Short mmCIF file of C-alpha atoms in Angstrom, two decimals:
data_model
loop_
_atom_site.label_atom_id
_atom_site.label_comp_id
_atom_site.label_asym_id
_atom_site.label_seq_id
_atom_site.Cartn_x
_atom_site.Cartn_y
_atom_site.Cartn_z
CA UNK A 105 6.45 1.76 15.65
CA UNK A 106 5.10 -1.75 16.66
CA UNK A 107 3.11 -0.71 19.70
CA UNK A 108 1.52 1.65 16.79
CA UNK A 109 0.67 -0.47 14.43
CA UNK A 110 -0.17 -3.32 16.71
CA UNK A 111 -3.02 -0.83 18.45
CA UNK A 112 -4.68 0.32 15.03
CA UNK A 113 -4.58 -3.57 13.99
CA UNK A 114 -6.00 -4.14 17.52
CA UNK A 115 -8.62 -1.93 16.72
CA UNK A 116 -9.76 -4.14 13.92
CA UNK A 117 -11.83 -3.11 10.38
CA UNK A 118 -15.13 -2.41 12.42
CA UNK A 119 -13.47 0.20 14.63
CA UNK A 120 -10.70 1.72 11.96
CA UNK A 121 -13.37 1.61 8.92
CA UNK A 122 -15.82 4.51 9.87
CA UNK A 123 -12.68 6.37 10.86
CA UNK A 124 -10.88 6.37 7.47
CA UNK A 125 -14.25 6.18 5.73
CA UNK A 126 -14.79 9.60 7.66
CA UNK A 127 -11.48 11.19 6.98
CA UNK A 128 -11.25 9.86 3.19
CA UNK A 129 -15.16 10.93 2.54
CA UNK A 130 -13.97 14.82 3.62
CA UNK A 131 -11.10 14.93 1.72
CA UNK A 132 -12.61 13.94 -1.12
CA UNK A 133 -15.87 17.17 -0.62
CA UNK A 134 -18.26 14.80 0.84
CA UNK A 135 -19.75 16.64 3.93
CA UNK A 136 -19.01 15.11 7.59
CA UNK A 137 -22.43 13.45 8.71
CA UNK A 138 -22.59 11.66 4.91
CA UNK A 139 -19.09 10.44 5.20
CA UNK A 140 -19.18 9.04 9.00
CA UNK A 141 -22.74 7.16 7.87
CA UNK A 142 -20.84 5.66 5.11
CA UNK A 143 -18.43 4.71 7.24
CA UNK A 144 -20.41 3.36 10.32
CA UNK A 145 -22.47 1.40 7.81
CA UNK A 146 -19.41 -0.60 6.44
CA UNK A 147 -18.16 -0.79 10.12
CA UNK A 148 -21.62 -2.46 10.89
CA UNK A 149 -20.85 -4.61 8.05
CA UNK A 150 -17.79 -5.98 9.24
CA UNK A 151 -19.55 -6.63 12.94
CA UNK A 152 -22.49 -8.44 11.28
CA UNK A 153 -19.88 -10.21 9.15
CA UNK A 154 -17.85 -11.41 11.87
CA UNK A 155 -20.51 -12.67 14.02
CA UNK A 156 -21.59 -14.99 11.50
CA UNK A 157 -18.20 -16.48 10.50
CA UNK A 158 -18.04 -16.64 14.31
CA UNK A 159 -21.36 -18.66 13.82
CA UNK A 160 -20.17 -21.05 11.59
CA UNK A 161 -17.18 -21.83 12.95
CA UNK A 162 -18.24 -22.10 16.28
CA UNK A 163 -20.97 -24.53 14.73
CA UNK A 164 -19.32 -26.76 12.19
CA UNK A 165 -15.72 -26.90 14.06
CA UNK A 166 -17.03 -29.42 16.78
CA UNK A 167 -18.88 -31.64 14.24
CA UNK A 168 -16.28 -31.53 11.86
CA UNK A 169 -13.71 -32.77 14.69
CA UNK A 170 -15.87 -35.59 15.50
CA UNK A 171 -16.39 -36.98 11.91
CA UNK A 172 -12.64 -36.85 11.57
CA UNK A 173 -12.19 -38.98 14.79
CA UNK A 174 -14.76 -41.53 13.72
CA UNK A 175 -13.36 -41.96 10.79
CA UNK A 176 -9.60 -41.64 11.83
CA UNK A 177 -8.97 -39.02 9.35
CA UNK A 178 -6.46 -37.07 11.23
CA UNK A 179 -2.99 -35.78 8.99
CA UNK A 180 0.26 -34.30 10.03
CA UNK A 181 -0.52 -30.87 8.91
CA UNK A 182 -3.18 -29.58 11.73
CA UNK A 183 -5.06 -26.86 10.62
CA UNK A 184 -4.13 -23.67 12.92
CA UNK A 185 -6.68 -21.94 11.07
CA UNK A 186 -5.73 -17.60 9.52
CA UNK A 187 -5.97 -16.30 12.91
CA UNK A 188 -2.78 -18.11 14.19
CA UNK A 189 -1.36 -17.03 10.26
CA UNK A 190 -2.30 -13.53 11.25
CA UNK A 191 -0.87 -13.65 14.64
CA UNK A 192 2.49 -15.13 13.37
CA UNK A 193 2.53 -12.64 10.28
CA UNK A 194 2.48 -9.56 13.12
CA UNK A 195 4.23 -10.63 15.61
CA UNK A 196 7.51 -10.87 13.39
CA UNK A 197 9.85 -8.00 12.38
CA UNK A 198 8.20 -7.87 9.19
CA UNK A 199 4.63 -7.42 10.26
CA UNK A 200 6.25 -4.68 12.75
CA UNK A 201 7.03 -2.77 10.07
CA UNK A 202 4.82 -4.56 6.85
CA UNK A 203 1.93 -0.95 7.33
CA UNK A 204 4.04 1.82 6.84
CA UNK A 205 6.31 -0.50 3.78
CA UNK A 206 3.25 -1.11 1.61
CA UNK A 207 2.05 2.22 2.34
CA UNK A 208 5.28 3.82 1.11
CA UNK A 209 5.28 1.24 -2.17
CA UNK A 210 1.86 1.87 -3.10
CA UNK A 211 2.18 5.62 -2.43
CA UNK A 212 5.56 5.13 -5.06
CA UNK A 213 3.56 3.29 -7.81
CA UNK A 214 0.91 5.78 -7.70
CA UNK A 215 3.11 8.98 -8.27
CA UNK A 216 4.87 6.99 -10.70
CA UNK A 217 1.14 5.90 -12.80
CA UNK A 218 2.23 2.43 -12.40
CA UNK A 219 -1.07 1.09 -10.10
CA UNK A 220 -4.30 2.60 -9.76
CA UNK A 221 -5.15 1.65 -6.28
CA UNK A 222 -5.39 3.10 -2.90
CA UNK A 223 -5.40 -0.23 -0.52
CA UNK A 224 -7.01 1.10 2.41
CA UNK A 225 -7.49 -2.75 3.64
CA UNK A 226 -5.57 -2.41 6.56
CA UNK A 227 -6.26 -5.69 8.01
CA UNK A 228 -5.58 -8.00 5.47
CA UNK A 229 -1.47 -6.76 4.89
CA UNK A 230 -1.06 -9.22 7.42
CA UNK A 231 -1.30 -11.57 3.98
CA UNK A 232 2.44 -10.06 2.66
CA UNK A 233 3.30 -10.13 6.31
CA UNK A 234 3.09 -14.23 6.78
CA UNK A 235 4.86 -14.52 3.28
CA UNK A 236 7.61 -12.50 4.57
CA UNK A 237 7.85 -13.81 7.58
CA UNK A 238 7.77 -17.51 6.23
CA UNK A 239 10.72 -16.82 3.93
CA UNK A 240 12.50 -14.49 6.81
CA UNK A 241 12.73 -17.67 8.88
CA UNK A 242 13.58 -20.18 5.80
CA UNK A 243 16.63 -17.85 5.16
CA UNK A 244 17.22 -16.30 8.10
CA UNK A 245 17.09 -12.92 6.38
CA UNK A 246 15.01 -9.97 7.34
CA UNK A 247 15.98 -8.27 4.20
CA UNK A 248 14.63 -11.84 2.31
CA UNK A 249 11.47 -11.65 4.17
CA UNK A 250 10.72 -7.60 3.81
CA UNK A 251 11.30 -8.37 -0.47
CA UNK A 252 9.14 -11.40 -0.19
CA UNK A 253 6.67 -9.14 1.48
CA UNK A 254 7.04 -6.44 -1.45
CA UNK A 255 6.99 -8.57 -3.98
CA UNK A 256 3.62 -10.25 -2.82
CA UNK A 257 2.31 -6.52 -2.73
CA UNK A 258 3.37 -5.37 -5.93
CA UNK A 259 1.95 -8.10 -7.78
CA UNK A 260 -1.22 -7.95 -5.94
CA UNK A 261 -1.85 -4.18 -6.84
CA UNK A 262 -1.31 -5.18 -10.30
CA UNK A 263 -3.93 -7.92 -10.40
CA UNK A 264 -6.54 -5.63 -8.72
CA UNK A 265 -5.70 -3.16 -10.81
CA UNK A 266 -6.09 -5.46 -13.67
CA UNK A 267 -9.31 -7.36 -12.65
CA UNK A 268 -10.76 -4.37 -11.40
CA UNK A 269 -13.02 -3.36 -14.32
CA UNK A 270 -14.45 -6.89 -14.74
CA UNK A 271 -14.81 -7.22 -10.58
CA UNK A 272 -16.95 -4.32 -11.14
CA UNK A 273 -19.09 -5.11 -13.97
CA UNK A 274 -19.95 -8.33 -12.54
CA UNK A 275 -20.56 -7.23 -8.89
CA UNK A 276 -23.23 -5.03 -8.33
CA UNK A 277 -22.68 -1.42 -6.50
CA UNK A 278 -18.85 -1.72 -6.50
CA UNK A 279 -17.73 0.66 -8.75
CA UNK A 280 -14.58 2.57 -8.17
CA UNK A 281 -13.37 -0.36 -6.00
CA UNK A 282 -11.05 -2.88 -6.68
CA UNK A 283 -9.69 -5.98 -4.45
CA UNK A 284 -6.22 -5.71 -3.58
CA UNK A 285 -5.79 -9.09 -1.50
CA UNK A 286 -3.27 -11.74 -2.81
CA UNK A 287 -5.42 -15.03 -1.37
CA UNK A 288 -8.27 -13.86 -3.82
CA UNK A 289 -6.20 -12.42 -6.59
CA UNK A 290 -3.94 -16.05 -6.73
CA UNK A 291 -6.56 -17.90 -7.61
CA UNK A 292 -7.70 -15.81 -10.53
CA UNK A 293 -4.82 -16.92 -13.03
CA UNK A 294 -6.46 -20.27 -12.43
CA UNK A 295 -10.34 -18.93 -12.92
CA UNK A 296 -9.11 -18.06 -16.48
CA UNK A 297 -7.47 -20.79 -17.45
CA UNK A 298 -9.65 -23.07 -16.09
CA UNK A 299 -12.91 -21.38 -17.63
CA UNK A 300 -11.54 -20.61 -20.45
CA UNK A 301 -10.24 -24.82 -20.82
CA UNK A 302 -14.08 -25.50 -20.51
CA UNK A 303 -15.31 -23.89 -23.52
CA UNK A 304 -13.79 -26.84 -25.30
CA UNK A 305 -15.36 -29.44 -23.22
CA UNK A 306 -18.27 -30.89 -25.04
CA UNK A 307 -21.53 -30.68 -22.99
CA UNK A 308 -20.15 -28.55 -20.00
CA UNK A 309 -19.67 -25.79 -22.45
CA UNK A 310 -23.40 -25.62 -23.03
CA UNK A 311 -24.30 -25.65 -19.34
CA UNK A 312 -24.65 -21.97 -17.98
CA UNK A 313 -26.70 -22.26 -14.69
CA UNK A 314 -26.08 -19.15 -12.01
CA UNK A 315 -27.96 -18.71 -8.89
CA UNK A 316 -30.97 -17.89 -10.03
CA UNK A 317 -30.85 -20.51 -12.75
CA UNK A 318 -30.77 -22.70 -9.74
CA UNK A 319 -33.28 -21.51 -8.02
CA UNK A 320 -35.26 -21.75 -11.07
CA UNK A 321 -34.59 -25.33 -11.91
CA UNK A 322 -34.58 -26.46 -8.66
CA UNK A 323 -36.85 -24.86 -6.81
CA UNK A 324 -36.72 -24.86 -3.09
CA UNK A 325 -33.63 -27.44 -3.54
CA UNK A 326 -31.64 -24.31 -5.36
CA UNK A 327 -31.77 -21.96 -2.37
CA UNK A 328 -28.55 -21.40 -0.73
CA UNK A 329 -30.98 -20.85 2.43
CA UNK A 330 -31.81 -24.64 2.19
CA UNK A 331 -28.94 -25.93 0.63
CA UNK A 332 -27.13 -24.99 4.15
CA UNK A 333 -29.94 -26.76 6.35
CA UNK A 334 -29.41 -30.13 4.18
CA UNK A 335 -25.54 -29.73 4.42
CA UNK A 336 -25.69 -28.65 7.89
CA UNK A 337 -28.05 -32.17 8.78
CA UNK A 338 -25.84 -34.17 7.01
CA UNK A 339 -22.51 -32.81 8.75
CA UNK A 340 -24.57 -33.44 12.21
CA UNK A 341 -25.58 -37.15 11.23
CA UNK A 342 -22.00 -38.37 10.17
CA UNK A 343 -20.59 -36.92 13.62
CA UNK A 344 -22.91 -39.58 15.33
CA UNK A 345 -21.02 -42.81 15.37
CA UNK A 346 -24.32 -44.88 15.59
CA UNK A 347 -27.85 -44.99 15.37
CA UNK A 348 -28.53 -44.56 19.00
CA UNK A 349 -26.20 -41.99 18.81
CA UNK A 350 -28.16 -40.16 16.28
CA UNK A 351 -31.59 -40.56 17.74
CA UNK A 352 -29.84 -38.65 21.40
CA UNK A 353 -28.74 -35.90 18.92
CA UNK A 354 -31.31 -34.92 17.11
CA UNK A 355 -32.01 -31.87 17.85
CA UNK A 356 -27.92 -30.98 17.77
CA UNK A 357 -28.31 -32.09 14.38
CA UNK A 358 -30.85 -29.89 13.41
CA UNK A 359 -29.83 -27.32 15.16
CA UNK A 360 -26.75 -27.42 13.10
CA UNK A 361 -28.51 -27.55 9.72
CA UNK A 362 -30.95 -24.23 10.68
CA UNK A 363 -27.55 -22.53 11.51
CA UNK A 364 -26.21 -23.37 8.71
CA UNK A 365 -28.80 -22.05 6.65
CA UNK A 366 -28.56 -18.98 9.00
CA UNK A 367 -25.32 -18.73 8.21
CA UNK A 368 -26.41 -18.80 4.26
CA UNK A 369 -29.13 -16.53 4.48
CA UNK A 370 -27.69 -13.46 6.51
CA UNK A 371 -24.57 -13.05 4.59
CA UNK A 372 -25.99 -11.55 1.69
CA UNK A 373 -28.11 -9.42 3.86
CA UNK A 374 -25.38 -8.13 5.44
CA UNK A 375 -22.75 -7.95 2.93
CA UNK A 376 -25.62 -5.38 1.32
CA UNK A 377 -24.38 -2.34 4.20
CA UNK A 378 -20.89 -2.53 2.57
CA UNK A 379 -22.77 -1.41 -0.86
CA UNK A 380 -24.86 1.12 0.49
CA UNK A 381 -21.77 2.51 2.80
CA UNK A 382 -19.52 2.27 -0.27
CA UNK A 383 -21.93 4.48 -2.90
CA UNK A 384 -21.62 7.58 -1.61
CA UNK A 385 -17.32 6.94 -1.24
CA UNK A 386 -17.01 5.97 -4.36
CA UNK A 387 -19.28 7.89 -6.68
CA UNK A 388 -17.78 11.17 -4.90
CA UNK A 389 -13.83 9.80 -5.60
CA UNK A 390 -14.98 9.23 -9.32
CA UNK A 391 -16.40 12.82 -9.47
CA UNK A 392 -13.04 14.26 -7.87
CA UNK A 393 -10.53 12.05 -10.06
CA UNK A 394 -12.73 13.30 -13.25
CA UNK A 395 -12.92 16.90 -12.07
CA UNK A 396 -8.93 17.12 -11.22
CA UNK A 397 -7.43 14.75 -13.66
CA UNK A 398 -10.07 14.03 -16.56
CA UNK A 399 -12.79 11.94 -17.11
CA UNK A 400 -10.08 9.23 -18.61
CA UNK A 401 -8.54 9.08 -15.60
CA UNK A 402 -9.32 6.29 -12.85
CA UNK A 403 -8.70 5.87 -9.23
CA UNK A 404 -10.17 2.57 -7.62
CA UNK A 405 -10.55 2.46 -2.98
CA UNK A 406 -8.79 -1.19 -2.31
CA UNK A 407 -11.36 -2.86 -0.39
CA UNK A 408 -11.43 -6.31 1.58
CA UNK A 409 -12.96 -9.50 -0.01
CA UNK A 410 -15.77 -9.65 2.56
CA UNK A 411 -17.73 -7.05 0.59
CA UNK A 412 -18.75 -9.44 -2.13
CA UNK A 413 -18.46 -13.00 -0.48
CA UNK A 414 -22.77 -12.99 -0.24
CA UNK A 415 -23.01 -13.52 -3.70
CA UNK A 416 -25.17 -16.71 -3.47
CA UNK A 417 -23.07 -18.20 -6.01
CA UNK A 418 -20.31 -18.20 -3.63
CA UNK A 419 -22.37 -19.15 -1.11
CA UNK A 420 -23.52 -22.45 -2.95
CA UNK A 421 -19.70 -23.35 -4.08
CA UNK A 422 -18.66 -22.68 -1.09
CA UNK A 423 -20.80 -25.05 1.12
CA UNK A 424 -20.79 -27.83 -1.80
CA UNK A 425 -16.71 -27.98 -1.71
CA UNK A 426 -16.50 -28.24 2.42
CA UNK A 427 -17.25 -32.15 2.56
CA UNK A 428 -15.24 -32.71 -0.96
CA UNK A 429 -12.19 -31.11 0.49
CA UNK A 430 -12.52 -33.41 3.17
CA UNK A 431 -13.00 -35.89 1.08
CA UNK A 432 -9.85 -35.08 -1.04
CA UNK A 433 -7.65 -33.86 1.77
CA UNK A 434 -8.32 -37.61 3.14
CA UNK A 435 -7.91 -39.39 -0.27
CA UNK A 436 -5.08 -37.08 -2.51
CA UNK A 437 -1.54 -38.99 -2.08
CA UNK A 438 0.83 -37.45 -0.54
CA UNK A 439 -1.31 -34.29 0.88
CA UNK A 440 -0.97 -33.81 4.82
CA UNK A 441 -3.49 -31.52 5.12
CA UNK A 442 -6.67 -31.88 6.92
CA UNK A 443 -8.78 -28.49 6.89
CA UNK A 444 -11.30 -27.65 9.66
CA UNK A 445 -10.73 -24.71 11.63
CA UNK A 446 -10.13 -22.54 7.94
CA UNK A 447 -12.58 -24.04 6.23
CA UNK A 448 -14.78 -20.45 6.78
CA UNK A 449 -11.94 -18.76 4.41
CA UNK A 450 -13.84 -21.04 1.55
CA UNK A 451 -15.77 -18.11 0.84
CA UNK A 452 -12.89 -15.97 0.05
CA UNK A 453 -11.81 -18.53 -2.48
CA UNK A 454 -14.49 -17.24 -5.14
CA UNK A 455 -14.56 -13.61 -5.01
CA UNK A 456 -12.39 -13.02 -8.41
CA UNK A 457 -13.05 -16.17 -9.83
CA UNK A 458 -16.85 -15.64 -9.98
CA UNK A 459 -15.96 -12.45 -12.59
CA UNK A 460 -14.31 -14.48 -14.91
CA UNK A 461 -17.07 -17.57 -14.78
CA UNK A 462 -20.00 -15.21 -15.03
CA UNK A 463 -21.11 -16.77 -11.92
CA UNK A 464 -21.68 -20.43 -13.61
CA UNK A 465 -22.30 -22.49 -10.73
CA UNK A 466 -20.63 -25.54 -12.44
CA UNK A 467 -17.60 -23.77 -14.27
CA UNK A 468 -17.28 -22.30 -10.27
CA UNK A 469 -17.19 -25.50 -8.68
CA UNK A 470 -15.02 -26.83 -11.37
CA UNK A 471 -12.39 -23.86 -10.86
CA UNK A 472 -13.01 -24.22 -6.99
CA UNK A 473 -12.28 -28.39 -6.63
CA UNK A 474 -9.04 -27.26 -8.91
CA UNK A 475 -7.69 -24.94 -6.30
CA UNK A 476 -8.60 -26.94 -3.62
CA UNK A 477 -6.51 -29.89 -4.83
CA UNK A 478 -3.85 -28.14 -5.53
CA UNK A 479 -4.00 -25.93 -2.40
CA UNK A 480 -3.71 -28.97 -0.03
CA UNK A 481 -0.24 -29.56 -1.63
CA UNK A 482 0.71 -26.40 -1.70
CA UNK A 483 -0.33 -25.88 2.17
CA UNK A 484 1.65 -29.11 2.98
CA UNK A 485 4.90 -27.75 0.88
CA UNK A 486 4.38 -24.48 3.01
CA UNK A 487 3.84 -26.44 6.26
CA UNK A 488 7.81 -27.25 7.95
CA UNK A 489 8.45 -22.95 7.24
CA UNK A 490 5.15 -22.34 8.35
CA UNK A 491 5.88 -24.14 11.72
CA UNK A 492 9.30 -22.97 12.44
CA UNK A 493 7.85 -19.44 12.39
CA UNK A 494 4.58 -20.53 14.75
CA UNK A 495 7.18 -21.91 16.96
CA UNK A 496 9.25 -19.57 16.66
CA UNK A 497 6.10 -16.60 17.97
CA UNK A 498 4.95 -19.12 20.98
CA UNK A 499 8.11 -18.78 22.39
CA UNK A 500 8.39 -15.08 22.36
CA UNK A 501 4.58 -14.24 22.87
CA UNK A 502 3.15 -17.50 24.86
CA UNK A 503 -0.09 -16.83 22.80
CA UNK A 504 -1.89 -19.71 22.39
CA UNK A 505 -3.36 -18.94 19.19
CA UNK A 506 0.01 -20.03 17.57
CA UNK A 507 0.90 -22.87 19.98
CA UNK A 508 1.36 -26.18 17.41
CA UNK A 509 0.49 -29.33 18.74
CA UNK A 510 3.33 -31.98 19.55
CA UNK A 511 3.53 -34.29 16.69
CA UNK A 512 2.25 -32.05 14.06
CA UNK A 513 2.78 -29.32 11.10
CA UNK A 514 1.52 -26.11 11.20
CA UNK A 515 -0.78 -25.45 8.06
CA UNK A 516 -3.71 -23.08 7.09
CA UNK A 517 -6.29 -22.47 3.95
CA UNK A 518 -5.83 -18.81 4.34
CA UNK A 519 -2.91 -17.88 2.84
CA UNK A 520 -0.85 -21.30 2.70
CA UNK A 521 -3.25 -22.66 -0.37
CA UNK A 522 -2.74 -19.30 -2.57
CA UNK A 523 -0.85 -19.90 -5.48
CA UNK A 524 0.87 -16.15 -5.06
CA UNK A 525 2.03 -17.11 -1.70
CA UNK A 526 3.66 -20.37 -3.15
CA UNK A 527 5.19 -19.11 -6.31
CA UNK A 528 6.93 -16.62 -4.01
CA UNK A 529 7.78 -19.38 -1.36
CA UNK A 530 8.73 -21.98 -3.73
CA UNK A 531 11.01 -19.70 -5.53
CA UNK A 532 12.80 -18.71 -2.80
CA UNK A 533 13.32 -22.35 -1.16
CA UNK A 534 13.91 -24.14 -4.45
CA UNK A 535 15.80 -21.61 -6.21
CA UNK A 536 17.91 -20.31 -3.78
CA UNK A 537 18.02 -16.59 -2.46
CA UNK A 538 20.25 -15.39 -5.23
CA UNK A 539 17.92 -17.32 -8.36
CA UNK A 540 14.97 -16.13 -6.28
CA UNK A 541 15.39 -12.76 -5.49
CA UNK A 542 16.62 -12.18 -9.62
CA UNK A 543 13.72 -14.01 -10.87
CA UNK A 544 11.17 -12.95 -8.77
CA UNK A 545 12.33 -9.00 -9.16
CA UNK A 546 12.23 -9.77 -12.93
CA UNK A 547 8.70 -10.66 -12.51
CA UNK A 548 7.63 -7.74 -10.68
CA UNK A 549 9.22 -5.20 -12.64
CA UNK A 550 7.86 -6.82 -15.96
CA UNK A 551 3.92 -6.66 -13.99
CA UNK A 552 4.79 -2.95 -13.13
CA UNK A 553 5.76 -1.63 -16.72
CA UNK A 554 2.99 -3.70 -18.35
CA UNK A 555 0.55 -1.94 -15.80
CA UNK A 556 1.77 1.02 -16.62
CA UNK A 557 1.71 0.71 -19.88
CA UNK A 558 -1.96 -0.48 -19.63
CA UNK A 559 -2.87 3.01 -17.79
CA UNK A 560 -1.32 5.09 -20.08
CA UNK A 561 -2.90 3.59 -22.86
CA UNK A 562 -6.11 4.39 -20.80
CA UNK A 563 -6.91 0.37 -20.72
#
């Protein structure tokens, strides 16, 4: 069963996608060639995708590794970045097993009308994998870690279930499809609250600039396209440590700031295959579901987060909060927490928060520097469990990926910082397994019958 699961995982989303685009696409009456174009098209996606993350890591990782040994900014928590999260979320007993669990669970709460999604996102269950296996090695308890696990999956279909009409309206071309991931859906609780706290703050309550707005405004200066080049130049500049230093690398430094803006300018461009791939899917499951079950009934695809992270909104939130979280990770007491190599995942950060602030750059970045100060804290709470288990992996696997360096905590952005991942941590560790495992059932339960409550009443 592991070898199994560890080869379609191996395969990865650009491999696996045009597969079980093809499959799904003639179930559903869609004829073969249409359905395996949809499906090589979000396959190509996920390539383009992945070489430009590649890009910006690969680009921003050594210059953000010299600024913090200039400036001596190195914490205990090093930043192992989500594929050593990944890695140590698989290669435990509970990632063995996490595909075929969640499958069975989600297959449950659909017979039973309590969820309305189908997660086909494969590749990101190693998110309730990492939670289980954090609280299997706090407790010692398999059983612990495979509830933890369920519990992080349950809740998550709920809150893509529940967002999933407003995901829609605001993103353009993703109808039918909702976002079952629990790094994106923790931070939403905290996009409501947070926007809705600023339509009592005098003056920022009358502010409502979006992209374009910027663009408009600012001209040139609003373009996420330049916006990366500055960033990108200033990055390169404060990774010289003097001024003869910075005259010998000037053409690094610019070098970095046109890949920056790279980066910024082919996102979008390629996040747009995922739409076009995902019309003909989507429109044809709508037409089945209304055909077999009624037009009141709805069935949404669970897709990954990288579909919409090219709104330039994102894009412009995203690049403004790197050097602040630096900034804060350096100057909050009491955090550990130095991000680098996750600092990519910052993206991922504003997919459902963007719904709920109507893409308001401001409201955004206000809702992002929350969740960024609080997810340094909760990545250094996370950290000791987080290292056992990375520790734990190296010595069964040798892989290198996982290997922490003496002296220091494991940590990552992506999915140490989500408040899902910590309410479910925290409760076990501070509550105790007994406490824990009654309130945190309680809580799941209470999401399932108000969900299905909410489809029944056709909401």
């Amino acid at each position: 069963m592991e070898s199994f699961f560890s080869y379609i995982i191996g395969l990865g989303a650009a491999v696996m996608m045009p597969v079980i685009f093809t499959i799904l696409g003639v179930c559903i009456g869609i004829n073969f060639s249409k359905a395996l174009k949809s499906g090589l098209y979000v396959g190509v996606g996920f390539v383009g995708l992945s070489i430009v993350t590649a890009l910006l890591t690969s680009s921003l990782g050594p210059a953000l590794a010299k600024v913090t040994d200039i400036y001596g900014l190195e914490l205990q928590v090093f930043d192992m970045g989500w594929p050593a999260a990944a890695s140590v979320a698989y290669n435990t007993l509970v990632g063995s097993f996490i595909i075929p669990v969640c499958l069975g669970v989600n297959l449950l709460l659909l017979l039973l009308g309590c969820t309305r999604t189908v997660n086909i996102d494969l590749w990101n269950y190693w998110h309730f994998a990492f939670i289980g296996a954090v609280v299997y090695f706090m407790t010692g308890s398999v059983g612990l870690g495979f509830f933890a696990a369920i519990v992080c999956y349950v809740v998550t279909l709920v809150l893509a279930d529940m967002t999933a009409k407003k995901f829609q309206h605001f993103y353009p071309g993703m109808e039918g499809i909702s976002i079952p991931q629990p790094f994106c859906q923790g931070f939403m609780p905290f996009a409501l609250a947070v926007n809705k706290g600023l339509d009592y703050v005098p003056g920022i309550n009358k502010v409502n600039i979006d992209s374009e707005g910027m663009k408009k405004k600012f001209g040139l200066f609003g373009e996420p396209l330049f916006l990366g080049v500055i960033i990108g130049i200033i990055i390169g500049c404060l990774a010289c440590k003097d001024s003869a230093e910075l005259v010998d690398n000037i053409p690094s430094t610019l070098g970095l700031g046109i890949k920056m803006g790279a980066v910024m300018e082919l996102i979008p461009r390629i996040t747009s295959l995922f739409i076009e791939g995902l019309k003909p899917i989507s429109e044809a499951t709508r037409a089945l579901v209304a055909k077999k079950f009624g037009a009141d009934k709805e069935l949404y695809i669970g897709m990954s987060p990288a579909l919409v992270i090219g709104h330039p909104t994102t894009l412009v939130v995203s690049l403004l909060l790197i050097p602040v979280t630096l900034v804060l990770a350096v100057a909050l007491p009491g955090n550990q927490f130095l991000p680098l190599a996750s600092l990519a995942g910052m993206f991922y950060v504003f997919v459902m928060v963007l719904p709920f602030t109507r893409g308001n750059v401001l409201r955004s970045f206000i809702v992002g520097l929350v969740v960024m100060v609080l997810g340094l804290y909760f990545v250094t709470l996370m950290a000791p469990d987080f290292s056992m288990a990375a520790s734990d992996v190296y010595a069964n696997t040798q892989d290198k990926a996982v290997a922490v360096p003496d002296g220091f905590l494991a940590g990552s952005l992506d999915f140490c910082s989500s408040p899902l991942a910590t309410a479910i941590y925290a409760a076990m560790r501070f509550l105790g397994s007994v406490a824990g495992v009654v309130s945190l059932s309680a809580a799941a339960l209470a999401m399932i019958v108000w969900n299905r409550c909410r489809i029944k009443s056709g909401k």
